Coordinates of C-alpha atoms and ligand atoms in Angstrom, one line a residue:
Chain N
M1 CA -76.7 -96.6 91.1
I2 CA -80.1 -95.0 91.3
A3 CA -82.7 -94.9 88.6
L4 CA -84.3 -91.6 87.8
A5 CA -86.7 -90.6 85.1
T6 CA -84.8 -88.8 82.4
E7 CA -86.9 -86.0 81.1
V8 CA -84.7 -85.2 78.1
P9 CA -83.6 -88.2 76.0
P10 CA -79.8 -88.6 76.0
G11 CA -79.6 -88.2 72.3
D12 CA -81.1 -84.7 72.6
V13 CA -78.4 -83.7 75.0
E14 CA -75.7 -85.1 72.7
R15 CA -77.1 -83.1 69.8
L16 CA -77.0 -79.9 71.9
R17 CA -73.5 -80.7 73.2
A18 CA -72.2 -81.0 69.6
Q19 CA -73.0 -77.3 69.2
F20 CA -70.5 -76.2 71.8
P21 CA -66.9 -76.3 70.4
A22 CA -65.3 -76.0 73.8
L23 CA -67.0 -79.2 75.0
C24 CA -65.3 -81.2 72.3
R25 CA -61.8 -80.4 73.6
R26 CA -59.6 -82.6 75.8
V27 CA -58.0 -81.3 79.0
N28 CA -55.0 -83.1 80.5
G29 CA -55.6 -86.0 78.3
H30 CA -59.2 -86.5 79.3
L31 CA -62.5 -85.5 77.7
L32 CA -63.5 -82.2 79.3
A33 CA -66.3 -82.4 81.9
Y34 CA -67.2 -78.7 82.2
L35 CA -69.0 -78.4 85.6
D36 CA -68.3 -74.7 86.3
N37 CA -71.3 -73.2 84.6
A38 CA -72.3 -71.0 87.4
A39 CA -69.1 -69.1 86.9
S40 CA -69.5 -68.9 83.1
A41 CA -71.3 -71.2 80.7
Q42 CA -69.8 -72.2 77.4
Q43 CA -71.0 -70.6 74.1
P44 CA -72.7 -72.5 71.3
A45 CA -71.5 -72.0 67.8
A46 CA -74.6 -69.8 67.1
V47 CA -73.3 -67.2 69.5
I48 CA -69.7 -67.4 68.4
D49 CA -70.8 -67.1 64.7
A50 CA -73.1 -64.2 65.4
I51 CA -70.2 -62.3 67.0
A52 CA -67.8 -63.2 64.2
D53 CA -70.4 -62.1 61.6
Y54 CA -70.8 -58.8 63.3
S55 CA -67.0 -58.3 63.5
R56 CA -66.4 -59.3 59.9
N57 CA -69.3 -57.6 58.2
H58 CA -71.0 -54.9 60.3
H59 CA -68.5 -53.6 62.8
S60 CA -68.9 -49.8 63.2
N61 CA -70.3 -47.4 65.8
V62 CA -74.0 -47.2 66.7
H63 CA -76.5 -44.3 66.7
R64 CA -74.0 -42.1 64.9
G65 CA -73.6 -42.6 61.2
V66 CA -75.8 -42.4 58.2
H67 CA -73.5 -44.9 56.4
T68 CA -74.6 -48.4 55.8
L69 CA -72.4 -50.2 58.4
S70 CA -73.4 -47.9 61.2
Q71 CA -77.0 -48.4 60.4
E72 CA -76.5 -52.2 60.3
A73 CA -74.6 -52.1 63.6
T74 CA -77.4 -50.0 65.2
A75 CA -80.1 -52.4 63.9
L76 CA -78.2 -55.4 65.3
Y77 CA -77.6 -53.7 68.7
E78 CA -81.1 -52.4 69.1
G79 CA -82.4 -55.8 67.7
A80 CA -80.6 -57.5 70.6
R81 CA -82.4 -55.1 73.0
G82 CA -85.7 -56.2 71.6
K83 CA -84.7 -59.9 72.1
V84 CA -83.9 -59.2 75.8
R85 CA -87.2 -57.5 76.3
G86 CA -89.1 -60.5 75.0
F87 CA -86.8 -62.9 76.9
I88 CA -87.7 -61.4 80.3
N89 CA -91.1 -60.0 79.3
A90 CA -90.4 -56.4 80.0
A91 CA -93.1 -54.0 79.0
S92 CA -90.9 -51.9 76.8
E93 CA -87.4 -51.7 75.3
R94 CA -86.9 -48.5 77.2
E95 CA -86.6 -50.7 80.3
I96 CA -83.6 -52.6 79.0
I97 CA -80.2 -51.1 79.7
F98 CA -77.1 -52.8 78.4
V99 CA -74.3 -52.9 81.0
R100 CA -71.0 -54.9 81.5
G101 CA -72.7 -57.4 83.7
T102 CA -74.6 -58.0 86.9
T103 CA -72.0 -56.1 88.9
E104 CA -72.2 -53.0 86.8
A105 CA -76.0 -53.2 86.9
I106 CA -76.2 -53.2 90.7
N107 CA -73.6 -50.4 90.9
L108 CA -75.8 -48.4 88.4
V109 CA -78.8 -48.7 90.7
A110 CA -76.8 -47.9 93.8
N111 CA -75.4 -44.8 92.2
T112 CA -78.7 -43.4 90.8
L113 CA -81.6 -44.7 92.9
G114 CA -79.4 -45.0 96.0
R115 CA -77.9 -41.6 95.9
T116 CA -81.2 -39.8 95.3
R117 CA -83.4 -41.7 97.6
L118 CA -81.4 -42.3 100.8
Q119 CA -81.1 -40.1 103.9
P120 CA -78.8 -40.8 106.9
G121 CA -80.4 -43.6 108.9
D122 CA -82.3 -45.1 106.0
E123 CA -81.9 -48.8 105.5
I124 CA -81.0 -51.2 102.7
V125 CA -81.9 -54.8 103.1
I126 CA -80.0 -57.7 101.6
S127 CA -79.6 -61.4 102.6
W128 CA -76.8 -63.4 104.0
L129 CA -76.2 -65.4 100.9
E130 CA -75.5 -62.5 98.5
H131 CA -72.6 -62.5 96.0
H132 CA -70.1 -59.7 96.8
A133 CA -71.6 -57.8 93.8
N134 CA -74.8 -57.4 95.8
I135 CA -73.0 -56.4 99.0
V136 CA -70.1 -54.1 98.3
P137 CA -72.0 -51.5 96.1
W138 CA -74.5 -51.1 99.0
Q139 CA -71.7 -50.7 101.5
L140 CA -70.1 -48.0 99.4
L141 CA -73.5 -46.3 99.2
C142 CA -74.0 -46.5 102.9
E143 CA -70.6 -44.8 103.4
Q144 CA -71.7 -42.0 101.1
T145 CA -75.2 -41.5 102.4
G146 CA -75.1 -42.5 106.0
A147 CA -77.6 -45.3 105.3
R148 CA -77.4 -48.7 107.1
L149 CA -77.1 -52.1 105.6
R150 CA -79.4 -54.8 107.2
V151 CA -78.9 -58.5 106.5
V152 CA -81.6 -61.1 106.5
P153 CA -80.3 -64.3 108.1
I154 CA -80.3 -67.8 106.6
D155 CA -80.7 -71.2 108.2
R156 CA -78.4 -74.2 108.2
R157 CA -79.9 -75.3 104.9
G158 CA -79.2 -72.0 103.3
V159 CA -82.8 -70.9 103.2
V160 CA -83.4 -67.1 103.6
D161 CA -85.6 -66.5 106.7
F162 CA -88.8 -65.0 105.3
D163 CA -90.2 -64.1 108.7
A164 CA -87.0 -62.4 109.7
Y165 CA -87.1 -60.5 106.4
R166 CA -90.6 -59.2 107.0
A167 CA -89.6 -58.2 110.5
L168 CA -86.6 -56.2 109.1
L169 CA -88.8 -54.2 106.7
G170 CA -89.6 -50.9 108.5
P171 CA -90.3 -47.3 107.9
R172 CA -86.6 -46.6 107.2
T173 CA -86.2 -49.4 104.6
K174 CA -85.8 -47.8 101.2
I175 CA -84.2 -50.5 99.1
V176 CA -84.4 -54.3 99.1
S177 CA -81.8 -56.1 97.0
L178 CA -81.8 -59.9 96.9
A179 CA -80.3 -62.7 94.9
H180 CA -82.9 -64.7 93.0
V181 CA -80.6 -67.8 93.2
S182 CA -77.5 -68.2 95.3
N183 CA -74.4 -68.9 93.4
A184 CA -72.6 -70.4 96.5
L185 CA -75.4 -72.7 97.8
G186 CA -77.9 -73.0 94.9
T187 CA -80.9 -71.8 97.1
V188 CA -83.8 -70.5 95.0
L189 CA -85.7 -67.7 96.7
P190 CA -89.5 -67.5 96.3
I191 CA -88.5 -64.0 95.0
G192 CA -92.0 -63.0 94.0
E193 CA -93.1 -63.3 97.7
F194 CA -90.1 -61.3 98.9
I195 CA -90.8 -58.6 96.3
A196 CA -94.5 -58.4 97.1
E197 CA -93.7 -57.7 100.8
A198 CA -91.4 -54.8 99.9
R199 CA -93.8 -53.4 97.2
D200 CA -96.7 -53.3 99.7
R201 CA -94.5 -51.0 101.8
G202 CA -93.4 -48.8 98.9
I203 CA -89.8 -50.1 99.1
A204 CA -87.8 -50.2 95.9
T205 CA -86.8 -53.8 94.9
V206 CA -83.6 -55.0 93.1
V207 CA -83.1 -58.6 92.1
D208 CA -79.7 -60.1 91.3
G209 CA -80.8 -62.6 88.7
A210 CA -77.3 -63.7 87.5
Q211 CA -77.9 -67.3 88.5
A212 CA -81.6 -67.5 87.8
V213 CA -81.8 -66.3 84.2
P214 CA -80.0 -69.3 82.6
H215 CA -82.2 -71.9 84.3
Q216 CA -85.8 -70.7 84.3
R217 CA -88.2 -68.4 82.5
I218 CA -88.2 -64.9 84.0
D219 CA -91.1 -62.6 83.7
V220 CA -90.2 -59.3 85.3
Q221 CA -93.8 -58.0 85.0
A222 CA -95.1 -61.0 86.9
L223 CA -92.4 -60.7 89.5
G224 CA -93.2 -57.0 89.9
C225 CA -89.6 -55.9 90.8
D226 CA -88.3 -52.5 90.0
F227 CA -84.9 -53.8 88.9
Y228 CA -83.6 -57.1 87.6
A229 CA -79.9 -57.7 86.8
F230 CA -78.1 -60.4 84.9
S231 CA -74.9 -61.3 82.9
G232 CA -74.5 -62.6 79.4
H233 CA -71.6 -65.0 80.2
K234 CA -73.7 -67.2 82.5
M235 CA -76.4 -67.7 79.9
Y236 CA -74.3 -69.0 77.0
G237 CA -73.3 -65.6 75.8
P238 CA -70.0 -63.6 75.9
T239 CA -68.4 -61.8 78.7
G240 CA -68.6 -58.0 79.1
I241 CA -72.3 -57.7 78.4
G242 CA -75.2 -57.8 80.8
V243 CA -78.6 -56.3 81.4
L244 CA -80.2 -54.0 83.9
Y245 CA -84.0 -54.2 83.6
G246 CA -85.6 -51.2 85.3
R247 CA -89.3 -50.5 85.5
E248 CA -89.9 -47.4 83.3
A249 CA -91.9 -45.5 86.0
V250 CA -88.8 -45.7 88.3
L251 CA -86.1 -45.3 85.6
A252 CA -87.8 -42.1 84.4
T253 CA -87.2 -40.5 87.8
L254 CA -83.5 -41.3 88.1
P255 CA -80.6 -39.0 87.3
P256 CA -77.9 -40.2 84.9
W257 CA -74.9 -42.1 86.2
Q258 CA -72.0 -42.0 83.8
G259 CA -71.8 -39.0 81.5
G260 CA -70.5 -38.9 77.9
G261 CA -71.5 -39.6 74.4
D262 CA -74.8 -41.3 73.5
M263 CA -76.4 -40.4 76.8
I264 CA -77.1 -36.8 75.8
L265 CA -79.4 -34.9 73.5
T266 CA -77.6 -31.6 73.5
V267 CA -74.4 -30.4 75.1
S268 CA -73.3 -26.8 75.7
F269 CA -71.0 -25.5 78.4
E270 CA -74.0 -23.9 80.1
R271 CA -76.4 -26.8 80.0
T272 CA -76.7 -30.4 78.9
T273 CA -79.9 -32.2 78.2
Y274 CA -80.1 -35.9 78.5
N275 CA -81.2 -38.6 76.1
S276 CA -84.4 -40.6 76.6
L277 CA -84.6 -44.1 78.0
P278 CA -82.7 -46.4 77.8
W279 CA -79.8 -44.6 76.2
R280 CA -79.6 -42.1 79.0
F281 CA -77.9 -44.8 81.0
E282 CA -75.6 -46.0 78.2
A283 CA -72.8 -43.5 78.1
G284 CA -70.1 -44.1 75.5
T285 CA -69.7 -46.6 72.7
P286 CA -71.4 -49.8 74.1
N287 CA -70.3 -53.4 73.8
I288 CA -72.0 -53.9 70.4
A289 CA -70.5 -57.3 69.7
G290 CA -71.4 -58.4 73.2
A291 CA -75.0 -57.4 72.7
V292 CA -75.2 -59.2 69.4
G293 CA -73.8 -62.3 71.1
L294 CA -76.3 -62.0 73.9
G295 CA -79.1 -61.7 71.4
A296 CA -77.9 -64.8 69.6
A297 CA -77.8 -66.7 73.0
I298 CA -81.4 -65.7 73.7
D299 CA -82.5 -66.9 70.3
W300 CA -80.7 -70.2 70.9
L301 CA -82.2 -70.6 74.4
A302 CA -85.7 -69.9 72.9
E303 CA -85.1 -72.7 70.4
V304 CA -84.0 -75.2 73.1
G305 CA -86.8 -74.1 75.5
M306 CA -86.4 -73.0 79.1
E307 CA -88.8 -75.7 80.3
R308 CA -86.7 -78.4 78.7
I309 CA -83.5 -76.9 80.2
A310 CA -85.1 -76.7 83.7
A311 CA -86.3 -80.4 83.5
H312 CA -82.9 -81.7 82.4
E313 CA -81.0 -79.7 85.0
A314 CA -83.4 -80.8 87.8
E315 CA -82.7 -84.4 86.8
L316 CA -78.9 -83.8 86.9
L317 CA -79.2 -82.2 90.3
A318 CA -81.0 -85.2 91.7
Y319 CA -78.6 -87.6 90.2
A320 CA -75.5 -85.7 91.3
T321 CA -76.8 -85.2 94.8
A322 CA -77.4 -89.0 95.2
R323 CA -74.1 -89.9 93.7
L324 CA -72.0 -87.5 95.6
L325 CA -73.6 -88.6 98.9
T326 CA -72.1 -92.1 98.3
I327 CA -68.6 -90.6 98.8
P328 CA -67.5 -91.1 102.4
G329 CA -66.8 -87.9 104.2
L330 CA -68.5 -85.7 101.6
T331 CA -70.8 -83.0 103.0
I332 CA -73.2 -81.0 100.8
I333 CA -73.3 -77.3 101.8
G334 CA -76.6 -75.8 100.9
T335 CA -79.6 -78.2 101.2
A336 CA -82.6 -75.9 100.5
P337 CA -85.7 -77.7 99.3
D338 CA -85.7 -75.5 96.2
K339 CA -82.3 -75.5 94.6
A340 CA -80.8 -74.6 91.3
S341 CA -78.6 -77.2 89.6
L342 CA -75.5 -76.8 91.5
V343 CA -73.9 -78.6 94.5
S344 CA -71.4 -77.0 96.8
F345 CA -69.5 -79.6 99.0
T346 CA -66.6 -80.4 101.2
V347 CA -64.7 -83.6 101.7
D348 CA -63.3 -84.4 105.1
G349 CA -59.6 -84.0 105.4
I350 CA -59.1 -82.6 101.9
H351 CA -59.0 -78.9 101.1
P352 CA -61.2 -77.9 98.2
H353 CA -58.2 -76.4 96.4
D354 CA -56.5 -79.8 96.4
L355 CA -59.7 -81.4 95.1
G356 CA -59.8 -78.8 92.3
T357 CA -56.3 -79.6 91.2
V358 CA -56.9 -83.4 91.2
L359 CA -60.2 -83.0 89.4
D360 CA -58.5 -80.7 86.8
A361 CA -55.9 -83.4 86.1
E362 CA -58.9 -85.7 85.4
G363 CA -60.4 -83.2 83.0
V364 CA -63.1 -82.1 85.4
A365 CA -63.6 -78.4 85.8
V366 CA -65.2 -77.3 89.0
R367 CA -64.9 -74.1 91.0
T368 CA -63.2 -74.1 94.4
G369 CA -63.0 -71.2 96.8
H370 CA -65.3 -68.8 98.5
H371 CA -67.4 -68.1 95.4
C372 CA -67.4 -64.4 96.0
A373 CA -69.7 -65.0 98.9
M374 CA -67.4 -64.8 101.9
P375 CA -70.2 -64.2 104.4
V376 CA -71.7 -67.5 103.4
M377 CA -68.4 -69.3 104.0
E378 CA -68.2 -67.6 107.3
F379 CA -71.7 -68.7 108.2
F380 CA -70.8 -72.4 107.6
D381 CA -67.3 -71.8 109.2
L382 CA -65.5 -73.0 106.0
P383 CA -62.6 -71.4 104.2
A384 CA -63.9 -72.6 100.9
T385 CA -66.0 -75.3 99.2
A386 CA -65.8 -77.1 95.9
R387 CA -68.8 -76.5 93.6
T388 CA -70.1 -78.4 90.6
S389 CA -72.7 -76.5 88.6
F390 CA -74.7 -77.8 85.7
A391 CA -75.9 -76.6 82.4
L392 CA -78.2 -77.9 79.7
Y393 CA -75.4 -79.8 78.0
N394 CA -74.1 -81.8 81.0
T395 CA -74.6 -85.5 81.3
R396 CA -74.7 -88.3 83.8
A397 CA -71.5 -89.6 82.4
E398 CA -69.8 -86.3 83.4
I399 CA -71.1 -86.7 86.9
E400 CA -69.6 -90.2 86.9
Q401 CA -66.3 -88.7 85.8
L402 CA -66.5 -86.2 88.7
H403 CA -67.3 -89.1 91.1
A404 CA -64.3 -91.1 89.9
A405 CA -62.0 -88.1 90.1
L406 CA -63.2 -87.4 93.7
T407 CA -62.6 -91.0 94.6
R408 CA -59.1 -90.7 93.2
A409 CA -58.4 -87.5 95.2
I410 CA -59.4 -89.3 98.4
G411 CA -57.2 -92.2 97.6
M412 CA -54.3 -89.8 97.1
L413 CA -54.7 -87.3 99.8
R414 CA -56.6 -88.7 102.7
Chain D
M1 CA -48.9 -82.7 84.2
D2 CA -48.4 -85.5 86.7
L3 CA -50.3 -85.3 90.0
A4 CA -47.8 -87.7 91.6
D5 CA -45.2 -85.0 91.1
L6 CA -47.2 -82.5 93.0
Y7 CA -48.5 -84.7 95.8
R8 CA -45.3 -86.6 96.6
D9 CA -45.3 -88.9 99.6
V10 CA -43.3 -86.4 101.6
I11 CA -46.0 -83.7 101.0
V12 CA -48.9 -86.0 101.7
D13 CA -47.1 -87.0 104.9
H14 CA -46.5 -83.5 106.1
N15 CA -50.1 -82.5 105.3
R16 CA -51.4 -85.4 107.4
N17 CA -48.9 -84.7 110.2
P18 CA -47.7 -81.2 110.1
R19 CA -44.5 -80.6 112.2
N20 CA -44.1 -77.7 114.5
R21 CA -47.8 -77.0 114.5
G22 CA -49.3 -74.4 116.8
R23 CA -48.2 -71.1 118.3
L24 CA -45.2 -70.2 120.6
P25 CA -46.6 -68.6 123.8
Q26 CA -44.1 -65.8 123.8
P27 CA -42.6 -65.4 120.3
S28 CA -40.0 -62.8 119.6
H29 CA -41.5 -62.4 116.1
S30 CA -44.8 -63.3 114.5
A31 CA -46.8 -62.6 111.4
E32 CA -50.0 -63.5 109.6
G33 CA -50.3 -64.5 106.0
N34 CA -53.4 -64.9 103.7
N35 CA -54.0 -66.4 100.3
P36 CA -57.3 -64.9 99.3
L37 CA -57.7 -67.2 96.3
C38 CA -58.1 -70.3 98.4
G39 CA -58.8 -68.8 101.8
D40 CA -55.5 -70.1 103.3
Q41 CA -54.6 -68.4 106.6
L42 CA -51.4 -68.9 108.4
R43 CA -49.7 -67.6 111.5
V44 CA -46.0 -68.0 112.0
T45 CA -44.5 -67.4 115.4
L46 CA -40.7 -67.4 116.0
E47 CA -38.1 -67.4 118.7
V48 CA -35.0 -65.6 117.4
S49 CA -32.0 -64.7 119.5
D50 CA -28.4 -63.8 118.6
G51 CA -29.2 -64.0 114.9
V52 CA -30.4 -67.6 115.2
L53 CA -34.0 -68.9 114.5
R54 CA -34.2 -71.1 117.6
D55 CA -37.9 -72.1 117.4
I56 CA -40.9 -71.9 115.1
R57 CA -44.5 -72.8 115.1
C58 CA -47.0 -72.6 112.2
E59 CA -50.8 -72.5 112.7
G60 CA -53.6 -72.0 110.3
R61 CA -55.8 -73.7 107.8
G62 CA -55.0 -74.3 104.2
C63 CA -54.6 -76.8 101.4
A64 CA -52.2 -79.7 101.4
I65 CA -49.6 -77.8 99.6
S66 CA -49.6 -74.8 101.9
T67 CA -49.8 -77.0 105.0
A68 CA -47.0 -79.3 103.9
S69 CA -44.9 -76.4 102.8
A70 CA -45.2 -74.7 106.2
S71 CA -44.3 -77.9 107.9
L72 CA -41.3 -78.6 105.7
M73 CA -40.2 -75.0 106.1
S74 CA -40.4 -75.2 109.9
E75 CA -38.1 -78.2 109.9
A76 CA -35.7 -76.6 107.5
V77 CA -35.2 -73.3 109.2
K78 CA -35.2 -74.4 112.9
G79 CA -31.8 -73.9 114.5
H80 CA -30.3 -72.0 111.5
S81 CA -28.9 -68.5 111.4
L82 CA -30.9 -65.8 109.8
A83 CA -28.4 -65.6 107.0
E84 CA -28.9 -69.3 106.3
V85 CA -32.7 -68.8 106.4
A86 CA -32.4 -66.0 103.8
G87 CA -30.3 -68.3 101.6
L88 CA -32.9 -71.0 101.8
F89 CA -35.7 -68.6 100.9
G90 CA -33.8 -67.6 97.8
Q91 CA -33.4 -71.3 96.8
V92 CA -37.0 -72.1 97.5
H93 CA -38.2 -69.1 95.5
Q94 CA -35.9 -70.2 92.6
M95 CA -37.2 -73.7 92.7
L96 CA -40.9 -72.7 92.7
T97 CA -40.7 -70.2 89.9
S98 CA -38.0 -71.0 87.4
H99 CA -38.4 -74.0 85.2
D100 CA -34.9 -75.2 84.7
A101 CA -33.6 -74.7 88.2
V102 CA -32.2 -77.9 89.7
P103 CA -33.0 -77.9 93.4
G104 CA -29.8 -77.1 95.3
P105 CA -28.3 -79.6 97.7
D106 CA -29.1 -77.4 100.7
L107 CA -32.8 -77.8 100.1
G108 CA -33.0 -81.3 101.4
K109 CA -36.6 -82.4 101.9
L110 CA -37.8 -79.0 100.6
A111 CA -37.0 -80.3 97.1
A112 CA -40.2 -82.3 97.4
L113 CA -42.0 -79.0 96.5
S114 CA -40.3 -78.8 93.1
G115 CA -43.3 -80.3 91.3
V116 CA -45.4 -77.3 92.3
R117 CA -44.0 -75.1 89.5
E118 CA -45.8 -77.3 87.0
F119 CA -49.1 -76.1 88.6
P120 CA -49.0 -72.3 88.3
A121 CA -52.2 -71.9 90.2
R122 CA -50.6 -73.6 93.3
V123 CA -47.3 -71.8 93.5
K124 CA -48.8 -69.2 95.9
C125 CA -49.9 -72.0 98.2
A126 CA -46.3 -73.2 98.6
S127 CA -44.8 -69.7 98.9
L128 CA -47.3 -68.3 101.4
C129 CA -45.4 -69.6 104.5
W130 CA -42.1 -68.3 103.3
H131 CA -43.5 -64.8 102.7
T132 CA -45.1 -65.0 106.1
L133 CA -41.8 -66.0 107.7
N134 CA -40.1 -63.1 106.0
A135 CA -42.8 -60.7 107.2
A136 CA -42.3 -62.0 110.8
L137 CA -38.6 -61.5 110.6
A138 CA -39.0 -58.0 109.1
G139 CA -41.4 -57.1 111.9
D140 CA -44.3 -56.3 109.6
A141 CA -47.5 -55.5 111.4
A142 CA -49.9 -55.9 108.5
P143 CA -50.8 -59.4 107.3
V144 CA -49.1 -60.4 104.1
S145 CA -51.2 -61.5 101.2
T146 CA -50.2 -63.5 98.1
E147 CA -52.3 -61.3 95.9
Ligands
PLP1 C1 -75.3 -64.4 92.2 C2 -74.3 -63.6 91.4 N1 -74.4 -62.2 91.4 C3 -73.5 -61.5 90.8 C4 -72.5 -62.0 90.0 C5 -71.6 -61.1 89.3 O1 -71.7 -61.2 87.9 P1 -70.7 -60.5 87.0 O2 -69.3 -60.9 87.5 O3 -71.0 -61.1 85.6 O4 -70.9 -59.0 87.1 C6 -72.4 -63.4 89.9 C7 -71.4 -64.1 89.2 O5 -70.2 -64.1 89.3 C8 -73.3 -64.2 90.7 O6 -73.3 -65.5 90.7

């Protein structure tokens, strides 16, 4: 076994773990080792309780009533928006749009910015390692507008080729949309450098931050992007809530997307006028409970500290990488020098799906499949990989549980 | 939930050494099947004449359950009439989906797959080859999908 400096004392992690009810349960007779955090992270009691408190005591509609509960619900909902603003250092709450998640955020940009800015022959640039959520909306847009999708290549490590990216940016490039962190490989892009290249050329920039936000401090003003999208359920919050950050100067020029209540000022059959930012992009009754839960997750993350989380997760990544590489026939897919705390891998002679079943029987939850990134799988000529992804509450003991379960799978199946 | 019930020796053996692997050069019937959840892909090629399934090959990549199931299926259907094949399909389907079904005597080695029903996420892996076989016999041009 290898010795690594532990940045966060183990007692600290145990105290954090105790706040997550799901982590205390057993699965198939074993203590749960939850290593599928890149799909969805577990929720601390603070988040669960905030949602329950809203549901028990304040549930009503927002922006619509003079009665007490409606005012409380509105204050909670808009309070959550304020927390999001601070969390990513946006300049104003007008730049924070609540959506269902990253997928809806990107679709919103495609349907507003995309439809108004693109002419036939214009180009949208993405990279090879995108999640389907950052591919398909742009393909739909291309079909509607006659624009073309251009794809920046990756190398065998899973690093996005910066020179190829620069070479792809041309006079027809109107939108660049890139993952900050790859969910399939863990690659962290030096996203600020990618954004700067596009900005210098007047190209609109969209960042899929779904995998970045839970692991590092994000400052959208420092990054300088036009849009930044992320999901609540990957950052210890509930499902069904996410955020689209949009720079106000850009948002102000966009037409609405969905129409309905809340997004209007006045409606008559002759003419409708639209609400101001950000509500113009929030048609209908929003996910109030979800926003409250997300706000609670942000408070909780602030208390733990993003730097502490990043240090602990970096330590887990190094430990897991070293331990997994001791398993004969195990290959790590995605070996970028700058990686988020996840490891995609294959084991010779054993399909990832079988690994997933054996691991589950041992209480170890990992993701197996194409990770909604089929072009990445195609690039490595694999049908699927197994992926272990870490959160602030994971431990070395859980990595040992994974190691033992993999050893058992090999004994059974190879 | 007992893993040994899923990965029985017969299944592990058929996964390691799949029978009737490959592709018939001039099949009378053929079809492709996909399981999008795990990325399994399968091609089944058949030689059918006078209502009898005379030869079969399966080719593709998939998990142990889908590989072994295709291998076991190929042995079970080879040389049988199409009516017998349809009967087997019904019995396999019953075995994979209903909890109290006792594997029928006709199933033979296919009964090794009876543990799969305790693992709902894996039933599609075991049934992919059978759906693909059916599609081939029906002459379906479009690939079948388990979704
Ligand atoms: C990189 C990346 N982008 C987008 C998404 C889509 O997020 P959601 O399903 O929450 O909309 C995910 C997660 O599944 C992801 O990992």
